[in-house]
Amino acid sequence: MGTNNEPLRQAMALLLELPQTRIEAAFEDRDGQLIVTLSSTQEGTTCHRCGEWITTRNGWSEWKTVRHLDLLGKPVYLRFRLPRDRCDCDDGPTTTQQVPWFNRRSRMSKAYEEHLLRACINSTLSDVAHKEGVSIETLQGLLDRHIATTPDWEALPSLEFIGIDEIALKKGHRDFVAIVTGQSGDQTHILGVLEDRQKATVIGFLSSMPKRLRQTVQVLCSDLYEGFINAAKAVFGRRIRVVADRFHVAKLYREAVETLRKRELKRLQKTLPKATYRQLKGAMWALRKAPDALTDEEANVLALLFTHSPRLREAVDLRDELTTLFNQPLTRKQAKLRLSGWAARVRRSSVRCFDGFLKTLNLHKEEISNYFPQRHNSGFVEGLNNKIKVIKRRCYGLLNREHLFQRLYLDLFGYALYGRRNNGLAPRAL
Ligand SMILES: [Zn+2]
């Protein structure tokens, strides 16, 4: 590009979106990359020593080459050196000009950094590295510079609700972490990824919250893990309401029926004629469904199964009764009564598969019935649990706790932080 072609120079400056710069030259190199030489038109900078605005020119920085946003599908590299200005303070220190489009020490323009961060939202680093022609290490370095690995407590006005959930980091490994999420107003936040949910770990984490914030916590939602419940009570005292996560409770009583189902099918396989047993195919899936969701075929399979195993029918009916109970709008007091009634029916029945669950129910009646008044559950961030699942699948085997925190944070807030300014609409008619 000729340096005297002012309209073209302006067009290029517009395309590159670099405020207070002047394009000195541009050419395409042999690899099809656009090399643009710039100069800064900004006057002066802030003295790094005293903070005064200084304008006395005293030389230049080294030449830099940094990656910028692609233009027409071609990688753009910016070449520039920045003015250095001298101050009158102290021994006359010089400061390299700070410009709004470039972070010192980065090898990219700010616009390109934001572009990469946006590309990492809901994606894998290797995928982005591949598409952009950068290394995974570069991307991880970028994440480390921009995305914190711990929550910014100061930015939270309150935290009414905290949820904790345990997930396996790697498939098939007993490598669990505990994810702590919070709700402030209607905003969901990722608060921590803990190495385990032992009492000491959880107490350590909850105590790291500023006291101001701890005092705003009203509800804690978790599964029925003693370590966590005791930690919560130790940190927040009696005023906190611990809510047993409904879905964890459901998992417990549904697993009880699954165990019985396995045992009963094994028994029937031995005692029934082969042809009859074969007709029970699909029973497992049918048993997991809600009664009103069954197809005719599945209903027939279950009817047959239940004629051979009345106990299993009894267990399934009790299970569905409990699910119905959880679906009803009850007060805490009503819920307690109904749960006791259910437990009494179980004890009177011939079904023993719920014995373990009855103990849990008895021990945690408070936490379980605490669910009812406001129907809190730690899946309050349905989206978040899904995001965690997707991140695990995406980043299989590549995650440590800090990176998991970063990625959750980026997935949750990335579009708010690095989203595009345009609204996806075509330009208005010219
Ligand atoms: Zn100074």
PDB file of N, CA, C and O in Angstrom, residues 76-106:
ATOM      1  N   VAL A  76      -3.086 -11.108  10.323  1.00  0.00           N
ATOM      2  CA  VAL A  76      -2.496  -9.766  10.293  1.00  0.00           C
ATOM      3  C   VAL A  76      -1.471  -9.662  11.414  1.00  0.00           C
ATOM      4  O   VAL A  76      -1.730 -10.075  12.540  1.00  0.00           O
ATOM      5  N   TYR A  77      -0.290  -9.153  11.075  1.00  0.00           N
ATOM      6  CA  TYR A  77       0.718  -8.869  12.095  1.00  0.00           C
ATOM      7  C   TYR A  77       0.981  -7.373  12.116  1.00  0.00           C
ATOM      8  O   TYR A  77       1.142  -6.754  11.071  1.00  0.00           O
ATOM      9  N   LEU A  78       0.974  -6.797  13.318  1.00  0.00           N
ATOM     10  CA  LEU A  78       1.239  -5.367  13.466  1.00  0.00           C
ATOM     11  C   LEU A  78       2.696  -5.186  13.840  1.00  0.00           C
ATOM     12  O   LEU A  78       3.194  -5.855  14.750  1.00  0.00           O
ATOM     13  N   ARG A  79       3.368  -4.279  13.116  1.00  0.00           N
ATOM     14  CA  ARG A  79       4.756  -3.940  13.453  1.00  0.00           C
ATOM     15  C   ARG A  79       4.775  -2.513  13.967  1.00  0.00           C
ATOM     16  O   ARG A  79       4.236  -1.613  13.319  1.00  0.00           O
ATOM     17  N   PHE A  80       5.343  -2.303  15.094  1.00  0.00           N
ATOM     18  CA  PHE A  80       5.375  -0.935  15.634  1.00  0.00           C
ATOM     19  C   PHE A  80       6.444  -0.826  16.706  1.00  0.00           C
ATOM     20  O   PHE A  80       6.910  -1.817  17.259  1.00  0.00           O
ATOM     21  N   ARG A  81       6.808   0.406  16.981  1.00  0.00           N
ATOM     22  CA  ARG A  81       7.561   0.696  18.186  1.00  0.00           C
ATOM     23  C   ARG A  81       6.851   1.859  18.851  1.00  0.00           C
ATOM     24  O   ARG A  81       6.208   2.669  18.173  1.00  0.00           O
ATOM     25  N   LEU A  82       6.917   1.900  20.158  1.00  0.00           N
ATOM     26  CA  LEU A  82       6.145   2.907  20.883  1.00  0.00           C
ATOM     27  C   LEU A  82       7.076   3.991  21.423  1.00  0.00           C
ATOM     28  O   LEU A  82       8.203   3.699  21.819  1.00  0.00           O
ATOM     29  N   PRO A  83       6.580   5.236  21.437  1.00  0.00           N
ATOM     30  CA  PRO A  83       7.400   6.330  21.955  1.00  0.00           C
ATOM     31  C   PRO A  83       7.696   6.137  23.440  1.00  0.00           C
ATOM     32  O   PRO A  83       6.879   5.561  24.164  1.00  0.00           O
ATOM     33  N   ARG A  84       8.862   6.597  23.857  1.00  0.00           N
ATOM     34  CA  ARG A  84       9.185   6.644  25.281  1.00  0.00           C
ATOM     35  C   ARG A  84       9.255   8.102  25.701  1.00  0.00           C
ATOM     36  O   ARG A  84       9.821   8.923  25.001  1.00  0.00           O
ATOM     37  N   ASP A  85       8.651   8.427  26.834  1.00  0.00           N
ATOM     38  CA  ASP A  85       8.635   9.808  27.310  1.00  0.00           C
ATOM     39  C   ASP A  85       9.366   9.895  28.647  1.00  0.00           C
ATOM     40  O   ASP A  85       9.367   8.939  29.419  1.00  0.00           O
ATOM     41  N   ARG A  86       9.973  11.064  28.866  1.00  0.00           N
ATOM     42  CA  ARG A  86      10.725  11.231  30.105  1.00  0.00           C
ATOM     43  C   ARG A  86       9.977  12.136  31.070  1.00  0.00           C
ATOM     44  O   ARG A  86       9.271  13.063  30.669  1.00  0.00           O
ATOM     45  N   CYS A  87      10.148  11.856  32.365  1.00  0.00           N
ATOM     46  CA  CYS A  87       9.506  12.659  33.402  1.00  0.00           C
ATOM     47  C   CYS A  87      10.563  13.483  34.152  1.00  0.00           C
ATOM     48  O   CYS A  87      11.739  13.143  34.132  1.00  0.00           O
ATOM     49  N   ASP A  88      10.122  14.531  34.812  1.00  0.00           N
ATOM     50  CA  ASP A  88      11.038  15.367  35.585  1.00  0.00           C
ATOM     51  C   ASP A  88      11.218  14.865  37.009  1.00  0.00           C
ATOM     52  O   ASP A  88      12.046  15.364  37.748  1.00  0.00           O
ATOM     53  N   CYS A  89      10.405  13.889  37.400  1.00  0.00           N
ATOM     54  CA  CYS A  89      10.462  13.425  38.788  1.00  0.00           C
ATOM     55  C   CYS A  89      11.754  12.627  39.024  1.00  0.00           C
ATOM     56  O   CYS A  89      12.404  12.187  38.078  1.00  0.00           O
ATOM     57  N   ASP A  90      12.091  12.415  40.307  1.00  0.00           N
ATOM     58  CA  ASP A  90      13.242  11.591  40.693  1.00  0.00           C
ATOM     59  C   ASP A  90      14.477  11.860  39.833  1.00  0.00           C
ATOM     60  O   ASP A  90      14.904  12.984  39.658  1.00  0.00           O
ATOM     61  N   ASP A  91      14.988  10.729  39.273  1.00  0.00           N
ATOM     62  CA  ASP A  91      16.184  10.855  38.438  1.00  0.00           C
ATOM     63  C   ASP A  91      15.813  10.912  36.962  1.00  0.00           C
ATOM     64  O   ASP A  91      16.602  10.523  36.110  1.00  0.00           O
ATOM     65  N   GLY A  92      14.591  11.344  36.654  1.00  0.00           N
ATOM     66  CA  GLY A  92      14.167  11.481  35.268  1.00  0.00           C
ATOM     67  C   GLY A  92      13.898  10.152  34.570  1.00  0.00           C
ATOM     68  O   GLY A  92      14.483   9.855  33.532  1.00  0.00           O
ATOM     69  N   PRO A  93      13.005   9.320  35.135  1.00  0.00           N
ATOM     70  CA  PRO A  93      12.732   8.001  34.530  1.00  0.00           C
ATOM     71  C   PRO A  93      11.980   8.144  33.198  1.00  0.00           C
ATOM     72  O   PRO A  93      11.251   9.116  33.003  1.00  0.00           O
ATOM     73  N   THR A  94      12.197   7.188  32.311  1.00  0.00           N
ATOM     74  CA  THR A  94      11.436   7.185  31.056  1.00  0.00           C
ATOM     75  C   THR A  94      10.407   6.069  31.102  1.00  0.00           C
ATOM     76  O   THR A  94      10.597   5.046  31.758  1.00  0.00           O
ATOM     77  N   THR A  95       9.299   6.293  30.393  1.00  0.00           N
ATOM     78  CA  THR A  95       8.197   5.334  30.381  1.00  0.00           C
ATOM     79  C   THR A  95       7.787   5.070  28.938  1.00  0.00           C
ATOM     80  O   THR A  95       7.630   6.020  28.157  1.00  0.00           O
ATOM     81  N   THR A  96       7.602   3.793  28.599  1.00  0.00           N
ATOM     82  CA  THR A  96       7.085   3.465  27.269  1.00  0.00           C
ATOM     83  C   THR A  96       5.590   3.750  27.240  1.00  0.00           C
ATOM     84  O   THR A  96       4.869   3.405  28.182  1.00  0.00           O
ATOM     85  N   GLN A  97       5.147   4.377  26.170  1.00  0.00           N
ATOM     86  CA  GLN A  97       3.733   4.733  26.049  1.00  0.00           C
ATOM     87  C   GLN A  97       2.822   3.505  26.192  1.00  0.00           C
ATOM     88  O   GLN A  97       3.082   2.473  25.599  1.00  0.00           O
ATOM     89  N   GLN A  98       1.770   3.665  27.011  1.00  0.00           N
ATOM     90  CA  GLN A  98       0.757   2.610  27.097  1.00  0.00           C
ATOM     91  C   GLN A  98      -0.370   2.962  26.143  1.00  0.00           C
ATOM     92  O   GLN A  98      -0.871   4.072  26.175  1.00  0.00           O
ATOM     93  N   VAL A  99      -0.736   2.016  25.295  1.00  0.00           N
ATOM     94  CA  VAL A  99      -1.776   2.276  24.305  1.00  0.00           C
ATOM     95  C   VAL A  99      -2.976   1.364  24.580  1.00  0.00           C
ATOM     96  O   VAL A  99      -2.814   0.278  25.134  1.00  0.00           O
ATOM     97  N   PRO A 100      -4.162   1.811  24.192  1.00  0.00           N
ATOM     98  CA  PRO A 100      -5.364   1.043  24.554  1.00  0.00           C
ATOM     99  C   PRO A 100      -5.539  -0.265  23.779  1.00  0.00           C
ATOM    100  O   PRO A 100      -6.362  -1.091  24.154  1.00  0.00           O
ATOM    101  N   TRP A 101      -4.754  -0.472  22.740  1.00  0.00           N
ATOM    102  CA  TRP A 101      -5.000  -1.644  21.888  1.00  0.00           C
ATOM    103  C   TRP A 101      -3.970  -2.756  22.093  1.00  0.00           C
ATOM    104  O   TRP A 101      -3.974  -3.774  21.411  1.00  0.00           O
ATOM    105  N   PHE A 102      -3.073  -2.574  23.046  1.00  0.00           N
ATOM    106  CA  PHE A 102      -1.995  -3.551  23.207  1.00  0.00           C
ATOM    107  C   PHE A 102      -1.548  -3.597  24.661  1.00  0.00           C
ATOM    108  O   PHE A 102      -1.351  -2.565  25.295  1.00  0.00           O
ATOM    109  N   ASN A 103      -1.437  -4.808  25.205  1.00  0.00           N
ATOM    110  CA  ASN A 103      -0.919  -5.001  26.557  1.00  0.00           C
ATOM    111  C   ASN A 103       0.568  -5.275  26.490  1.00  0.00           C
ATOM    112  O   ASN A 103       0.988  -6.193  25.779  1.00  0.00           O
ATOM    113  N   ARG A 104       1.335  -4.509  27.228  1.00  0.00           N
ATOM    114  CA  ARG A 104       2.762  -4.734  27.256  1.00  0.00           C
ATOM    115  C   ARG A 104       3.062  -6.224  27.490  1.00  0.00           C
ATOM    116  O   ARG A 104       2.350  -6.896  28.231  1.00  0.00           O
ATOM    117  N   ARG A 105       4.081  -6.726  26.915  1.00  0.00           N
ATOM    118  CA  ARG A 105       4.548  -8.100  27.089  1.00  0.00           C
ATOM    119  C   ARG A 105       3.697  -9.137  26.355  1.00  0.00           C
ATOM    120  O   ARG A 105       4.044 -10.297  26.318  1.00  0.00           O
ATOM    121  N   SER A 106       2.556  -8.754  25.791  1.00  0.00           N
ATOM    122  CA  SER A 106       1.775  -9.722  25.040  1.00  0.00           C
ATOM    123  C   SER A 106       2.334  -9.825  23.627  1.00  0.00           C
ATOM    124  O   SER A 106       3.004  -8.909  23.147  1.00  0.00           O
TER     125      SER A 106
END
